[in-house]
XYZ file of C-alpha atoms in Angstrom:
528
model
C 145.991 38.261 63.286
C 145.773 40.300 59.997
C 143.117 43.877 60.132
C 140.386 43.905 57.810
C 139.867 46.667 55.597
C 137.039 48.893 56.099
C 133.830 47.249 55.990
C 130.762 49.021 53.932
C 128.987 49.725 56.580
C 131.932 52.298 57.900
C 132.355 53.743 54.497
C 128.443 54.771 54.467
C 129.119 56.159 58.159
C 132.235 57.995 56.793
C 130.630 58.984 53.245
C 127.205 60.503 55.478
C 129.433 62.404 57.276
C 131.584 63.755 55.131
C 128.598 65.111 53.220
C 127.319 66.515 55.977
C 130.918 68.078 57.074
C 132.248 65.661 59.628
C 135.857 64.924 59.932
C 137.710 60.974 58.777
C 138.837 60.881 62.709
C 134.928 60.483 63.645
C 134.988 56.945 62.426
C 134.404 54.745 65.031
C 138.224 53.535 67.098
C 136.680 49.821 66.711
C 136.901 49.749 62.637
C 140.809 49.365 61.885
C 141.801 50.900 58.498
C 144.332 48.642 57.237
C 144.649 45.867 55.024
C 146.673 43.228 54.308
C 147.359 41.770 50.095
C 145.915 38.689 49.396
C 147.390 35.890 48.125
C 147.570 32.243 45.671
C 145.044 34.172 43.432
C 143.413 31.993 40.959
C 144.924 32.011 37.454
C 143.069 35.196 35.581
C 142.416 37.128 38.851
C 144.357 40.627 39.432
C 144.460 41.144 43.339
C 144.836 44.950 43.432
C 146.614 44.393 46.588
C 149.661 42.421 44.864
C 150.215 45.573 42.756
C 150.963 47.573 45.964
C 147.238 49.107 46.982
C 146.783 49.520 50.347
C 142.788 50.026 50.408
C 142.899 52.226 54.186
C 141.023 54.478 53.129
C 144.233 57.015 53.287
C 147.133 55.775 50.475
C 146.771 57.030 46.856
C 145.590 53.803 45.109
C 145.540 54.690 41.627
C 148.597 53.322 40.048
C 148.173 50.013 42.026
C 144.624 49.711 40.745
C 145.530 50.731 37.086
C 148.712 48.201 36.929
C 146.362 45.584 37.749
C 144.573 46.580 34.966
C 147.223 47.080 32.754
C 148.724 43.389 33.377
C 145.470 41.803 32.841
C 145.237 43.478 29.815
C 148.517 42.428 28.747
C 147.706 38.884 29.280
C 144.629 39.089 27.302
C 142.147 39.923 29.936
C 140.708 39.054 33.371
C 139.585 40.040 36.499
C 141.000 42.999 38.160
C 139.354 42.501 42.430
C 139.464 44.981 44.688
C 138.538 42.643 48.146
C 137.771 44.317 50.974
C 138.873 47.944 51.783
C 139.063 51.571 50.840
C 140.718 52.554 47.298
C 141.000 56.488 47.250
C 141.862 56.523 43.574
C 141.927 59.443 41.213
C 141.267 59.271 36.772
C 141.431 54.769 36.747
C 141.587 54.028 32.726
C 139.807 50.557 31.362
C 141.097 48.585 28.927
C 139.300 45.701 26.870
C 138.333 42.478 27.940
C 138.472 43.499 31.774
C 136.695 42.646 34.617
C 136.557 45.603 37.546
C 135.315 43.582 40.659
C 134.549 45.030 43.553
C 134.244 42.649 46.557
C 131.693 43.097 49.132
C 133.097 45.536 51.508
C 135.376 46.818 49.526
C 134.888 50.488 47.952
C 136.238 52.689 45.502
C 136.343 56.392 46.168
C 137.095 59.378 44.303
C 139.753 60.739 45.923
C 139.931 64.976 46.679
C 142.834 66.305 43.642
C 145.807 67.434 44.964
C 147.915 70.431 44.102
C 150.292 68.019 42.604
C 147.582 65.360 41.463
C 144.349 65.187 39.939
C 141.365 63.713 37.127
C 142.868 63.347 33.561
C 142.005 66.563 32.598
C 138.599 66.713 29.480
C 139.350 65.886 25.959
C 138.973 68.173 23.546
C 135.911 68.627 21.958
C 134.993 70.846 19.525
C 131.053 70.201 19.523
C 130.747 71.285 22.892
C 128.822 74.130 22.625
C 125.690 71.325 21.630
C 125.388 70.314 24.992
C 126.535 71.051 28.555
C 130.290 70.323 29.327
C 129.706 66.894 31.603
C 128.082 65.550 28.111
C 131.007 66.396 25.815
C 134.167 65.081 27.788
C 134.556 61.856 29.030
C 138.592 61.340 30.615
C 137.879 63.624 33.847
C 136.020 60.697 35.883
C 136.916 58.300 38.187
C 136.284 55.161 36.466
C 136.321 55.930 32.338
C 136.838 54.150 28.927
C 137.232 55.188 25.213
C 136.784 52.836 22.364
C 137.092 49.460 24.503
C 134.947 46.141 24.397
C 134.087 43.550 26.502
C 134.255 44.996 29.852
C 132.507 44.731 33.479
C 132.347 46.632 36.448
C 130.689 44.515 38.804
C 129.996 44.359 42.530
C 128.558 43.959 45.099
C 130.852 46.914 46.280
C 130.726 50.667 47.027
C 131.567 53.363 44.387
C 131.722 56.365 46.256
C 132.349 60.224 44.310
C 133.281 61.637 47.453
C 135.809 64.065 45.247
C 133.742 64.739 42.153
C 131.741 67.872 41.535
C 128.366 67.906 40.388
C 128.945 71.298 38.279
C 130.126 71.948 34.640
C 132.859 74.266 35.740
C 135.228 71.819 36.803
C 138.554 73.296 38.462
C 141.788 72.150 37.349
C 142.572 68.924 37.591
C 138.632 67.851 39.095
C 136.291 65.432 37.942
C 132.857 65.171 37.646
C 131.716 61.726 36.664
C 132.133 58.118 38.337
C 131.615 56.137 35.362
C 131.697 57.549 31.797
C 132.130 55.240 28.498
C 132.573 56.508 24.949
C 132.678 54.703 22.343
C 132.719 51.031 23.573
C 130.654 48.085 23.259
C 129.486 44.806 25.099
C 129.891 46.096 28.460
C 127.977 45.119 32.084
C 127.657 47.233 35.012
C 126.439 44.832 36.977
C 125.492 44.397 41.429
C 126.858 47.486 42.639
C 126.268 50.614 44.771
C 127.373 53.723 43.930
C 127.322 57.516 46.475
C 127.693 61.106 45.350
C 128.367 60.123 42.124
C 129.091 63.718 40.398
C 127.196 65.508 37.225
C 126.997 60.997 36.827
C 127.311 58.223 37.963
C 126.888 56.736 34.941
C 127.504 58.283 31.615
C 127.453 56.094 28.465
C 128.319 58.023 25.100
C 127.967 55.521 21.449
C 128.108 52.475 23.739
C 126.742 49.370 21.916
C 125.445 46.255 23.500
C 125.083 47.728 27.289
C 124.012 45.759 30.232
C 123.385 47.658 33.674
C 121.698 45.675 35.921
C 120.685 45.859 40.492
C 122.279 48.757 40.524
C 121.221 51.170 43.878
C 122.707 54.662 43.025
C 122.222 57.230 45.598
C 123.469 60.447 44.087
C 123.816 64.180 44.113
C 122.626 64.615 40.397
C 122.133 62.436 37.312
C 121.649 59.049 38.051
C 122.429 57.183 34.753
C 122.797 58.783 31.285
C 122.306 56.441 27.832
C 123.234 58.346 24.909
C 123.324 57.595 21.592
C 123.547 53.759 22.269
C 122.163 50.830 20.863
C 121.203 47.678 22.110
C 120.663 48.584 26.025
C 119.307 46.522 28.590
C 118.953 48.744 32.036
C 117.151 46.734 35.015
C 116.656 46.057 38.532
C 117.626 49.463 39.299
C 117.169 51.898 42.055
C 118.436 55.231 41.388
C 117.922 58.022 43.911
C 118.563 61.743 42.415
C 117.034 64.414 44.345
C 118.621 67.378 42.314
C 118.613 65.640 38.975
C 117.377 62.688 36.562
C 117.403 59.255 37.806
C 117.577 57.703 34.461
C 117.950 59.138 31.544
C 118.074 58.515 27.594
C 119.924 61.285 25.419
C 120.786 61.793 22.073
C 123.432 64.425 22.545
C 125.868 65.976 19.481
C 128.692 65.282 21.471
C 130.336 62.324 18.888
C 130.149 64.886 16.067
C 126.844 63.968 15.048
C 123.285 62.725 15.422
C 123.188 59.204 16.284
C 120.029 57.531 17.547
C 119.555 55.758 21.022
C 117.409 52.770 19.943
C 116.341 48.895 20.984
C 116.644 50.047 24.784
C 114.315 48.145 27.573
C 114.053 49.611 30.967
C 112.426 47.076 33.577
C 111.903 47.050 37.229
C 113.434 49.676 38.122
C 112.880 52.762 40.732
C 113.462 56.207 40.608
C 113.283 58.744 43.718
C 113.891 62.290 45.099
C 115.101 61.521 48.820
C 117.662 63.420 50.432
C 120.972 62.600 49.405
C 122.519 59.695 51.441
C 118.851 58.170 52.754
C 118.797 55.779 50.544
C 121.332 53.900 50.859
C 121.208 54.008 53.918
C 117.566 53.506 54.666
C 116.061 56.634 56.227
C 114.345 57.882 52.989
C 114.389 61.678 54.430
C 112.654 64.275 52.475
C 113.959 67.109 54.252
C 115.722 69.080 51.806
C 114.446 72.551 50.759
C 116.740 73.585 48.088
C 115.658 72.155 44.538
C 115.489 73.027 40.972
C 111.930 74.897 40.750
C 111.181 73.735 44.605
C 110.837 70.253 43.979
C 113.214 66.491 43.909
C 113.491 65.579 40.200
C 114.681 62.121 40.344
C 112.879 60.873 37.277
C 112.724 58.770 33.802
C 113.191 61.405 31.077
C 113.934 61.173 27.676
C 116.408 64.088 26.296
C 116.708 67.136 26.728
C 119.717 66.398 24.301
C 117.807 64.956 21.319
C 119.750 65.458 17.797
C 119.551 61.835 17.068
C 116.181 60.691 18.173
C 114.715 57.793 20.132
C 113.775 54.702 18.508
C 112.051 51.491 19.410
C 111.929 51.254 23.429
C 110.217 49.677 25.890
C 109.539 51.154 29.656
C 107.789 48.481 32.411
C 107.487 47.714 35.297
C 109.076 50.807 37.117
C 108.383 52.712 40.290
C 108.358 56.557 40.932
C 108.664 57.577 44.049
C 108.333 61.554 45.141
C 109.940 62.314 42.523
C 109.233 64.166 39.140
C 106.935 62.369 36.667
C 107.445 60.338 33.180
C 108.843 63.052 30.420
C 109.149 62.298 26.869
C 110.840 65.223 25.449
C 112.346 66.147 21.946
C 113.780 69.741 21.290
C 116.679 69.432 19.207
C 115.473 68.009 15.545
C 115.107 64.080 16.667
C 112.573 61.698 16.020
C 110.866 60.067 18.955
C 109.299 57.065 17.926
C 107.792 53.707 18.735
C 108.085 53.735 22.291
C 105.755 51.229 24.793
C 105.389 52.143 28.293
C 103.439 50.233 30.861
C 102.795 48.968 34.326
C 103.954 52.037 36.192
C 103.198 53.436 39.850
C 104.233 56.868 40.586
C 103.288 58.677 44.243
C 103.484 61.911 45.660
C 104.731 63.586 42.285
C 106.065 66.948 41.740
C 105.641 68.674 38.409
C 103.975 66.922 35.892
C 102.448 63.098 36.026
C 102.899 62.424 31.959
C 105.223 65.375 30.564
C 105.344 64.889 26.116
C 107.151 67.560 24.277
C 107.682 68.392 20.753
C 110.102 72.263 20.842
C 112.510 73.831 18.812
C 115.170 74.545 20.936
C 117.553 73.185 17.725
C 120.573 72.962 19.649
C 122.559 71.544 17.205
C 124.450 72.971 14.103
C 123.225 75.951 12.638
C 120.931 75.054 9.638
C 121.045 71.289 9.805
C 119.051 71.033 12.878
C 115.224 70.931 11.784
C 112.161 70.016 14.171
C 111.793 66.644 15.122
C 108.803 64.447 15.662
C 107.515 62.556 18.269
C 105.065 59.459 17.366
C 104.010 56.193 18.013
C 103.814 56.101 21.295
C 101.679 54.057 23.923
C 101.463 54.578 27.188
C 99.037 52.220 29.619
C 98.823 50.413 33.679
C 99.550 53.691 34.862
C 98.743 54.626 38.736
C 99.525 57.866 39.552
C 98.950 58.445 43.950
C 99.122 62.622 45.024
C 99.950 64.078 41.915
C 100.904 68.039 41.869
C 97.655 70.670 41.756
C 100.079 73.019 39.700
C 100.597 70.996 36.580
C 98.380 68.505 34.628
C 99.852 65.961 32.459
C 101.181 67.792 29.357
C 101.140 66.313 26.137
C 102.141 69.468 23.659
C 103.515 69.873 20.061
C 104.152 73.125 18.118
C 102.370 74.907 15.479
C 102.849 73.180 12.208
C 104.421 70.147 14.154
C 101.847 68.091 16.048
C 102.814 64.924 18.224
C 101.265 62.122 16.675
C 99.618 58.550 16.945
C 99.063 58.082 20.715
C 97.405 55.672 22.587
C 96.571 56.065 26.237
C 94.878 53.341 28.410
C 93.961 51.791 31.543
C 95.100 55.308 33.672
C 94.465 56.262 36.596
C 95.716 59.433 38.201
C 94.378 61.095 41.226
C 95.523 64.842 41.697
C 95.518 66.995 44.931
C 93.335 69.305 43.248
C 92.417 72.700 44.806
C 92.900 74.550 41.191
C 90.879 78.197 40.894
C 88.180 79.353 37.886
C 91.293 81.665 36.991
C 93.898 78.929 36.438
C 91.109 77.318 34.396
C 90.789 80.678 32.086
C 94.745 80.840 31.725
C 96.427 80.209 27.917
C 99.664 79.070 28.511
C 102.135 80.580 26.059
C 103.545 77.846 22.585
C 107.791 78.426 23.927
C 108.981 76.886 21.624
C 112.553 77.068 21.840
C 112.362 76.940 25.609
C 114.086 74.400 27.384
C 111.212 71.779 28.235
C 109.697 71.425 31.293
C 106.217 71.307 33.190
C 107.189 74.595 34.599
C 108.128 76.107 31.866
C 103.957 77.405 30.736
C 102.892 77.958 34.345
C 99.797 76.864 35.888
C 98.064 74.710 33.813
C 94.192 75.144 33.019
C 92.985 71.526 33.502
C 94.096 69.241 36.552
C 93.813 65.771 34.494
C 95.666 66.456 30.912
C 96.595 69.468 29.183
C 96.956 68.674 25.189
C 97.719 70.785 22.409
C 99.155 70.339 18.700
C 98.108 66.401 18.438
C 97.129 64.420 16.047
C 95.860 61.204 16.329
C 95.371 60.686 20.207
C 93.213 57.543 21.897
C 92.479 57.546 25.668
C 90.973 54.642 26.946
C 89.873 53.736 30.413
C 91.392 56.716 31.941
C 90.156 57.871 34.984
C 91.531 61.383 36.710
C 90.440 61.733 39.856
C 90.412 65.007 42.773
C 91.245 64.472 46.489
C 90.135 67.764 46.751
C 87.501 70.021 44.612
C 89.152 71.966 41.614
C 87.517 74.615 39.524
C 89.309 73.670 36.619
C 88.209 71.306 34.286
C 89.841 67.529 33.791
C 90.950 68.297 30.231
C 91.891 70.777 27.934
C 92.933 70.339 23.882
C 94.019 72.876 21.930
C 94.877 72.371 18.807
C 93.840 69.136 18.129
C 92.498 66.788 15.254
C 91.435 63.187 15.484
C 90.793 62.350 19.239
C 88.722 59.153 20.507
C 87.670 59.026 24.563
C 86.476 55.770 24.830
C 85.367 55.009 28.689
C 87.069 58.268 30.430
C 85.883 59.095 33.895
C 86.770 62.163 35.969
C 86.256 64.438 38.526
C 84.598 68.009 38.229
C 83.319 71.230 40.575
C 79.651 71.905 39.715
C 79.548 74.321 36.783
C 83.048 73.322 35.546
C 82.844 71.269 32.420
C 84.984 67.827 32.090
C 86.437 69.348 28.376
C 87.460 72.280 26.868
C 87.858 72.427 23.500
C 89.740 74.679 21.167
C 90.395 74.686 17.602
C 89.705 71.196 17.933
C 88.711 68.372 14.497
C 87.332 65.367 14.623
C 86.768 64.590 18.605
C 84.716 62.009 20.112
C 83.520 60.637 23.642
C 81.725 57.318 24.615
C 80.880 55.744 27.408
C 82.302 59.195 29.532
C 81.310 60.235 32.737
C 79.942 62.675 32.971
C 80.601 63.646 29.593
C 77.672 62.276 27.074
C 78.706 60.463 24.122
C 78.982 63.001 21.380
C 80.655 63.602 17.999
C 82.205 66.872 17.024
C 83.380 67.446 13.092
C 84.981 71.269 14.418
C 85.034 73.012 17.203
C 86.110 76.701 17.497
C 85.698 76.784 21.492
C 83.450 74.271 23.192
C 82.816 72.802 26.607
C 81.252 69.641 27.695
């Protein structure tokens, strides 16, 4: 009777402890790892296995997996399966009009570069110096394609990274992505499950017409980057990244220059911060100690590569789970505009809940890069469970360059609270040319929102609540001309006042609590 290859449940076994140092020969005596070809494919279909791979976890299956690929290709396209089994398989290049199937069971892994062998080594790329390394070189992944159309990767198998860093100095012949795309267009990612996937899993560069869709990534640092594409549909996701963004739009320099990532949707998705590993395999652990700034990240976050802008997207209908909150962030001279976000849950958040940021950094050529904009954005059905006492919500322009036209509604965000009257007389410091972050002005002086250099701002039916008392009060503008609170409730110690206002025009409250309606023309400093 023929062996079956190794089943998915063995691979998570084997990729668990692996991460955690265990040896191959650990793997249970009962799971055989061998595998015999299959055969009488269907007309179209590229059995890896008939090109020579051996999937047992062991062999080199590179050049089996890539003359599959290159035959399809040769015939005009079709589907390249990998059925059940192991595929250790170093730098595998995609070609157009090809299907990458991964049968259940089956799983593709990175395999560890050799002395002799390794990851197609990165391009050149002489704008590199815009953005880190892992955004300007595509060829040193696992899976990766330049310029090609029409092409799925599709479950409902295992990617695994086991042999990709996570770092930007990548030695010789390493890689550091599992899937990266430049360049291409009409392409679906599409029903699988991806481990340890490197700096990404998923890196997509001036791709055009993207579908990724019930993906559950469990990974070691960026979940899924979209940068400078068009036309992207992203749902029925679950990305865990403890140590990095979950998912992630960008608008990097790497082509050579600014291009826009526009007419995206991102819907029903997840994000999370759980160890490493506990996801997929459904212990959810939230034992690690070691994070960036003491916290999981794991998040939604627009930039921090930004020389092209974000334009026309919609966010709903997505889950954050201890993890970092919602950041809308442009540093590097791109316009952030007409974005819709809505019906959102976040718990037990770390940094944070609403992070909007208008810098300087100007990363980005010297003397074409100007400041940016962010407008036209609305933000509403937002439940927010455990939030972090350190940092309010942040909304924050520059001098001279205000964030503009937002509306806020139907909020509710309830904070652990337990803030002091000297975090509610601190001034955080403009940085602007400081790589954005919550962290990056301190404590804040209110626990609800934190808002400075806006114009044009409507909250409605926003209610921050304390699960324990806080001296500071629920919000603080700076900076500000043209705000409406229409039906805003919070949560104050006695004596501390629900607003502070500084160098604020044109402000108004109704129907508040406890704040009484009122209408202020100027105010120098004011509390209320």
């Amino acid at each position: 009777m023929p062996q079956r290859g190794l089943t998915r449940a063995a691979i998570l076994f084997l990729a668990a402890g692996v991460m955690a140092g265990a040896r191959a020969d650990l793997l249970p005596s009962s799971v055989p790892l061998t595998a015999e070809a299959s055969v009488d494919e269907a007309p179209g279909i590229y059995d890896v296995k008939a090109f020579g791979a051996r999937g047992d976890g062991k062999t080199l299956d590179t050049e089996a997996v890539q003359q599959a690929i290159e035959q399809a290709s040769a015939h005009g396209g079709g589907k390249v399966r990998c059925p059940a089994g192991a595929y250790p398989c170093l730098s595998i290049h995609l070609r157009s009009n090809i299907a990458l199937y991964l049968d259940q069971g089956a799983s593709l892994i990175a395999a560890d570069p050799g002395a002799m062998t390794g990851y197609d080594p990165p391009e050149p790329n002489q704008w590199d110096a815009f953005q880190d390394f892992g955004h300007s070189h595509w060829h040193n992944s696992l899976i990766w394609g330049e310029q090609v159309e029409n092409v799925s990767i599709l479950g409902p198998g295992l990617i695994w990274g086991r042999g990709l860093t996570r770092n930007d100095d990548v030695p010789k012949g390493g890689g550091n992505k599992s899937i990266s795309l430049k360049l291409c267009r009409n392409v679906i990612i599409k029903d699988l499950s991806m481990l340890h996937g490197g700096h990404f899993a998923i890196l997509a560069t001036g791709v055009d017409n993207l579908t990724i869709d019930n993906l559950k990534i469990d990974t070691n640092r960026d979940g899924i980057d979209i940068d400078c594409c068009r036309n992207v549909r992203v749902s029925n996701c679950s990305v865990n990244s403890p140590f990095d963004d979950g998912i992630c739009p960008k608008s990097s320099y790497a082509l050579g220059f600014p291009r826009a990532t526009e007419n995206l949707t991102i819907t029903n998705c997840q994000v999370s911060g759980y160890d490493e590993g506990t996801f997929l395999n459904g212990t959810y652990k939230r034992e690690y100690q070691k994070f960036s700034h003491g916290s999981p990240t794991g998040r939604i976050k627009f930039g921090t590569e930004s020389n092209g802008g974000f334009k026309n997207i919609a966010i709903s209908n997505c889950v954050f789970d201890y993890s970092r909150g919602l950041a809308l962030e442009t540093v590097d001279g791109g316009l952030l505009e007409d974005v819709t976000i809505t019906n959102i849950t976040m718990r037990d958040i770390s940094g944070a809940p609403i992070f909007m940021r208008l810098g300087n950094r100007a990363r980005g050529p010297k003397g074409s890069t100007p400041v940016g904009a962010l407008r036209r954005v609305i933000i509403s059905n937002v439940v927010v469970y455990n939030a972090d006492p350190k940092y309010s919500s942040i909304i924050s322009g520059i001098p001279r360059h205000p964030i503009e036209d937002l509306t806020l509604s139907n909020i509710r965000i309830y904070c652990r609270g337990g803030g002091t009257k000297e975090q509610a007389a601190l001034d955080p410091a403009e940085k602007e040319k400081d790589y954005p972050e919550p962290y990056m002005f301190g404590e804040m002086p209110a626990y609800g929102f934190f808002i400075r250099h806006v114009q044009g701002l409507e909250m409605s039916d926003v209610d921050v609540a304390l699960m324990s008392p806080d001296q500071r009060p629920a919000f603080v503008l700076d900076g500000v001309k043209g705000a409406d609170f229409v039906h805003v409730k919070a949560a104050s110690a006695a004596g501390a006042p629900t607003f502070v206002l500084k160098s604020v025009e044109d402000f108004s409250t109704r129907m508040c609590w406890p704040a009484a309606d009122k209408r202020i023309e100027r105010a120098t400093l004011e509390r209320l």
